[in-house]
Amino acid sequence: MSKPSCEQVLQEVIAKVKAEFPFHAPESSICSDHCEVCTKKLLELVEMEIIGWQTRLYQGDKPNFAELNQFVKLCKNVRRALVRNGLLVK
């Protein structure tokens, strides 16, 4: 069995993030008085990264390992913030 390409892994991560992160939740459930970081802005950041990568992939651009690693790290950090703010379960 061969290892998946960076492109395949990126597509899998994007699918998982889109399924798990509350991108389309109403603002009232995303924003609260007790958040440590601005969840809305973090979700917007991840969404823009996803759109950028989907566009690049559609145009035939292939991510390298460093780019993939950077995107995964961003998603992990945002997920951690979402858990701290009570939007996701650990």
JSON list of C-alpha atoms in Angstrom, two decimals:
[
{"chain": "A", "resi": 1, "resn": "MET", "atom": "CA", "xyz": [0.00, 0.00, 0.00]},
{"chain": "A", "resi": 2, "resn": "SER", "atom": "CA", "xyz": [1.41, 3.38, -1.00]},
{"chain": "A", "resi": 3, "resn": "LYS", "atom": "CA", "xyz": [1.30, 6.55, 1.04]},
{"chain": "A", "resi": 4, "resn": "PRO", "atom": "CA", "xyz": [-1.35, 9.11, 0.11]},
{"chain": "A", "resi": 5, "resn": "SER", "atom": "CA", "xyz": [-0.16, 12.22, -1.69]},
{"chain": "A", "resi": 6, "resn": "CYS", "atom": "CA", "xyz": [-0.17, 15.63, -0.02]},
{"chain": "A", "resi": 7, "resn": "GLU", "atom": "CA", "xyz": [-3.08, 16.54, -2.29]},
{"chain": "A", "resi": 8, "resn": "GLN", "atom": "CA", "xyz": [-5.13, 13.55, -1.08]},
{"chain": "A", "resi": 9, "resn": "VAL", "atom": "CA", "xyz": [-4.37, 14.31, 2.57]},
{"chain": "A", "resi": 10, "resn": "LEU", "atom": "CA", "xyz": [-5.26, 17.98, 2.06]},
{"chain": "A", "resi": 11, "resn": "GLN", "atom": "CA", "xyz": [-8.61, 17.03, 0.51]},
{"chain": "A", "resi": 12, "resn": "GLU", "atom": "CA", "xyz": [-9.32, 14.67, 3.43]},
{"chain": "A", "resi": 13, "resn": "VAL", "atom": "CA", "xyz": [-8.47, 17.35, 5.99]},
{"chain": "A", "resi": 14, "resn": "ILE", "atom": "CA", "xyz": [-10.65, 19.90, 4.19]},
{"chain": "A", "resi": 15, "resn": "ALA", "atom": "CA", "xyz": [-13.58, 17.46, 4.15]},
{"chain": "A", "resi": 16, "resn": "LYS", "atom": "CA", "xyz": [-13.16, 16.69, 7.86]},
{"chain": "A", "resi": 17, "resn": "VAL", "atom": "CA", "xyz": [-12.88, 20.36, 8.83]},
{"chain": "A", "resi": 18, "resn": "LYS", "atom": "CA", "xyz": [-15.92, 21.32, 6.74]},
{"chain": "A", "resi": 19, "resn": "ALA", "atom": "CA", "xyz": [-17.93, 18.56, 8.42]},
{"chain": "A", "resi": 20, "resn": "GLU", "atom": "CA", "xyz": [-16.80, 19.35, 11.97]},
{"chain": "A", "resi": 21, "resn": "PHE", "atom": "CA", "xyz": [-16.36, 23.13, 12.24]},
{"chain": "A", "resi": 22, "resn": "PRO", "atom": "CA", "xyz": [-19.56, 25.20, 12.73]},
{"chain": "A", "resi": 23, "resn": "PHE", "atom": "CA", "xyz": [-19.06, 27.46, 9.68]},
{"chain": "A", "resi": 24, "resn": "HIS", "atom": "CA", "xyz": [-22.77, 28.00, 9.13]},
{"chain": "A", "resi": 25, "resn": "ALA", "atom": "CA", "xyz": [-23.86, 28.34, 12.75]},
{"chain": "A", "resi": 26, "resn": "PRO", "atom": "CA", "xyz": [-25.73, 31.52, 13.58]},
{"chain": "A", "resi": 27, "resn": "GLU", "atom": "CA", "xyz": [-23.57, 34.32, 14.95]},
{"chain": "A", "resi": 28, "resn": "SER", "atom": "CA", "xyz": [-25.48, 34.19, 18.24]},
{"chain": "A", "resi": 29, "resn": "SER", "atom": "CA", "xyz": [-24.17, 30.69, 18.90]},
{"chain": "A", "resi": 30, "resn": "ILE", "atom": "CA", "xyz": [-20.61, 31.52, 17.81]},
{"chain": "A", "resi": 31, "resn": "CYS", "atom": "CA", "xyz": [-20.16, 34.80, 19.67]},
{"chain": "A", "resi": 32, "resn": "SER", "atom": "CA", "xyz": [-20.50, 34.95, 23.43]},
{"chain": "A", "resi": 33, "resn": "ASP", "atom": "CA", "xyz": [-19.30, 37.07, 26.30]},
{"chain": "A", "resi": 34, "resn": "HIS", "atom": "CA", "xyz": [-16.93, 34.46, 27.68]},
{"chain": "A", "resi": 35, "resn": "CYS", "atom": "CA", "xyz": [-14.80, 33.57, 24.66]},
{"chain": "A", "resi": 36, "resn": "GLU", "atom": "CA", "xyz": [-11.02, 33.71, 24.95]},
{"chain": "A", "resi": 37, "resn": "VAL", "atom": "CA", "xyz": [-10.45, 34.39, 21.25]},
{"chain": "A", "resi": 38, "resn": "CYS", "atom": "CA", "xyz": [-12.75, 35.59, 18.48]},
{"chain": "A", "resi": 39, "resn": "THR", "atom": "CA", "xyz": [-14.26, 32.37, 17.19]},
{"chain": "A", "resi": 40, "resn": "LYS", "atom": "CA", "xyz": [-15.98, 34.10, 14.29]},
{"chain": "A", "resi": 41, "resn": "LYS", "atom": "CA", "xyz": [-12.68, 35.48, 12.96]},
{"chain": "A", "resi": 42, "resn": "LEU", "atom": "CA", "xyz": [-10.94, 32.12, 13.38]},
{"chain": "A", "resi": 43, "resn": "LEU", "atom": "CA", "xyz": [-13.69, 30.37, 11.43]},
{"chain": "A", "resi": 44, "resn": "GLU", "atom": "CA", "xyz": [-13.45, 33.02, 8.71]},
{"chain": "A", "resi": 45, "resn": "LEU", "atom": "CA", "xyz": [-9.69, 32.49, 8.52]},
{"chain": "A", "resi": 46, "resn": "VAL", "atom": "CA", "xyz": [-10.05, 28.72, 8.12]},
{"chain": "A", "resi": 47, "resn": "GLU", "atom": "CA", "xyz": [-12.86, 29.15, 5.60]},
{"chain": "A", "resi": 48, "resn": "MET", "atom": "CA", "xyz": [-10.72, 31.50, 3.49]},
{"chain": "A", "resi": 49, "resn": "GLU", "atom": "CA", "xyz": [-7.81, 29.03, 3.61]},
{"chain": "A", "resi": 50, "resn": "ILE", "atom": "CA", "xyz": [-10.13, 26.23, 2.48]},
{"chain": "A", "resi": 51, "resn": "ILE", "atom": "CA", "xyz": [-11.48, 28.32, -0.38]},
{"chain": "A", "resi": 52, "resn": "GLY", "atom": "CA", "xyz": [-7.94, 29.24, -1.38]},
{"chain": "A", "resi": 53, "resn": "TRP", "atom": "CA", "xyz": [-6.80, 25.62, -1.38]},
{"chain": "A", "resi": 54, "resn": "GLN", "atom": "CA", "xyz": [-9.85, 24.40, -3.23]},
{"chain": "A", "resi": 55, "resn": "THR", "atom": "CA", "xyz": [-9.22, 27.02, -5.92]},
{"chain": "A", "resi": 56, "resn": "ARG", "atom": "CA", "xyz": [-5.56, 26.07, -6.16]},
{"chain": "A", "resi": 57, "resn": "LEU", "atom": "CA", "xyz": [-6.37, 22.36, -6.34]},
{"chain": "A", "resi": 58, "resn": "TYR", "atom": "CA", "xyz": [-8.95, 23.02, -9.07]},
{"chain": "A", "resi": 59, "resn": "GLN", "atom": "CA", "xyz": [-6.27, 24.88, -11.03]},
{"chain": "A", "resi": 60, "resn": "GLY", "atom": "CA", "xyz": [-3.94, 21.89, -10.72]},
{"chain": "A", "resi": 61, "resn": "ASP", "atom": "CA", "xyz": [-1.67, 23.27, -8.02]},
{"chain": "A", "resi": 62, "resn": "LYS", "atom": "CA", "xyz": [-0.30, 20.61, -5.68]},
{"chain": "A", "resi": 63, "resn": "PRO", "atom": "CA", "xyz": [0.56, 21.38, -2.04]},
{"chain": "A", "resi": 64, "resn": "ASN", "atom": "CA", "xyz": [3.95, 20.44, -0.71]},
{"chain": "A", "resi": 65, "resn": "PHE", "atom": "CA", "xyz": [4.47, 18.88, 2.71]},
{"chain": "A", "resi": 66, "resn": "ALA", "atom": "CA", "xyz": [5.29, 22.22, 4.39]},
{"chain": "A", "resi": 67, "resn": "GLU", "atom": "CA", "xyz": [2.09, 23.83, 3.08]},
{"chain": "A", "resi": 68, "resn": "LEU", "atom": "CA", "xyz": [0.04, 20.81, 4.14]},
{"chain": "A", "resi": 69, "resn": "ASN", "atom": "CA", "xyz": [1.64, 20.85, 7.58]},
{"chain": "A", "resi": 70, "resn": "GLN", "atom": "CA", "xyz": [0.93, 24.58, 7.98]},
{"chain": "A", "resi": 71, "resn": "PHE", "atom": "CA", "xyz": [-2.74, 24.12, 7.06]},
{"chain": "A", "resi": 72, "resn": "VAL", "atom": "CA", "xyz": [-3.15, 21.16, 9.43]},
{"chain": "A", "resi": 73, "resn": "LYS", "atom": "CA", "xyz": [-1.50, 23.12, 12.24]},
{"chain": "A", "resi": 74, "resn": "LEU", "atom": "CA", "xyz": [-3.88, 26.06, 11.66]},
{"chain": "A", "resi": 75, "resn": "CYS", "atom": "CA", "xyz": [-6.89, 23.74, 11.78]},
{"chain": "A", "resi": 76, "resn": "LYS", "atom": "CA", "xyz": [-5.68, 22.06, 14.98]},
{"chain": "A", "resi": 77, "resn": "ASN", "atom": "CA", "xyz": [-5.14, 25.41, 16.69]},
{"chain": "A", "resi": 78, "resn": "VAL", "atom": "CA", "xyz": [-8.55, 26.71, 15.63]},
{"chain": "A", "resi": 79, "resn": "ARG", "atom": "CA", "xyz": [-10.18, 23.46, 16.75]},
{"chain": "A", "resi": 80, "resn": "ARG", "atom": "CA", "xyz": [-8.54, 23.87, 20.16]},
{"chain": "A", "resi": 81, "resn": "ALA", "atom": "CA", "xyz": [-9.99, 27.40, 20.41]},
{"chain": "A", "resi": 82, "resn": "LEU", "atom": "CA", "xyz": [-13.44, 26.13, 19.40]},
{"chain": "A", "resi": 83, "resn": "VAL", "atom": "CA", "xyz": [-13.27, 23.52, 22.15]},
{"chain": "A", "resi": 84, "resn": "ARG", "atom": "CA", "xyz": [-12.20, 26.16, 24.70]},
{"chain": "A", "resi": 85, "resn": "ASN", "atom": "CA", "xyz": [-15.11, 28.37, 23.65]},
{"chain": "A", "resi": 86, "resn": "GLY", "atom": "CA", "xyz": [-17.55, 25.47, 23.99]},
{"chain": "A", "resi": 87, "resn": "LEU", "atom": "CA", "xyz": [-18.45, 25.13, 20.29]},
{"chain": "A", "resi": 88, "resn": "LEU", "atom": "CA", "xyz": [-16.88, 21.69, 19.84]},
{"chain": "A", "resi": 89, "resn": "VAL", "atom": "CA", "xyz": [-16.49, 18.74, 22.16]},
{"chain": "A", "resi": 90, "resn": "LYS", "atom": "CA", "xyz": [-13.00, 17.46, 22.79]}
]
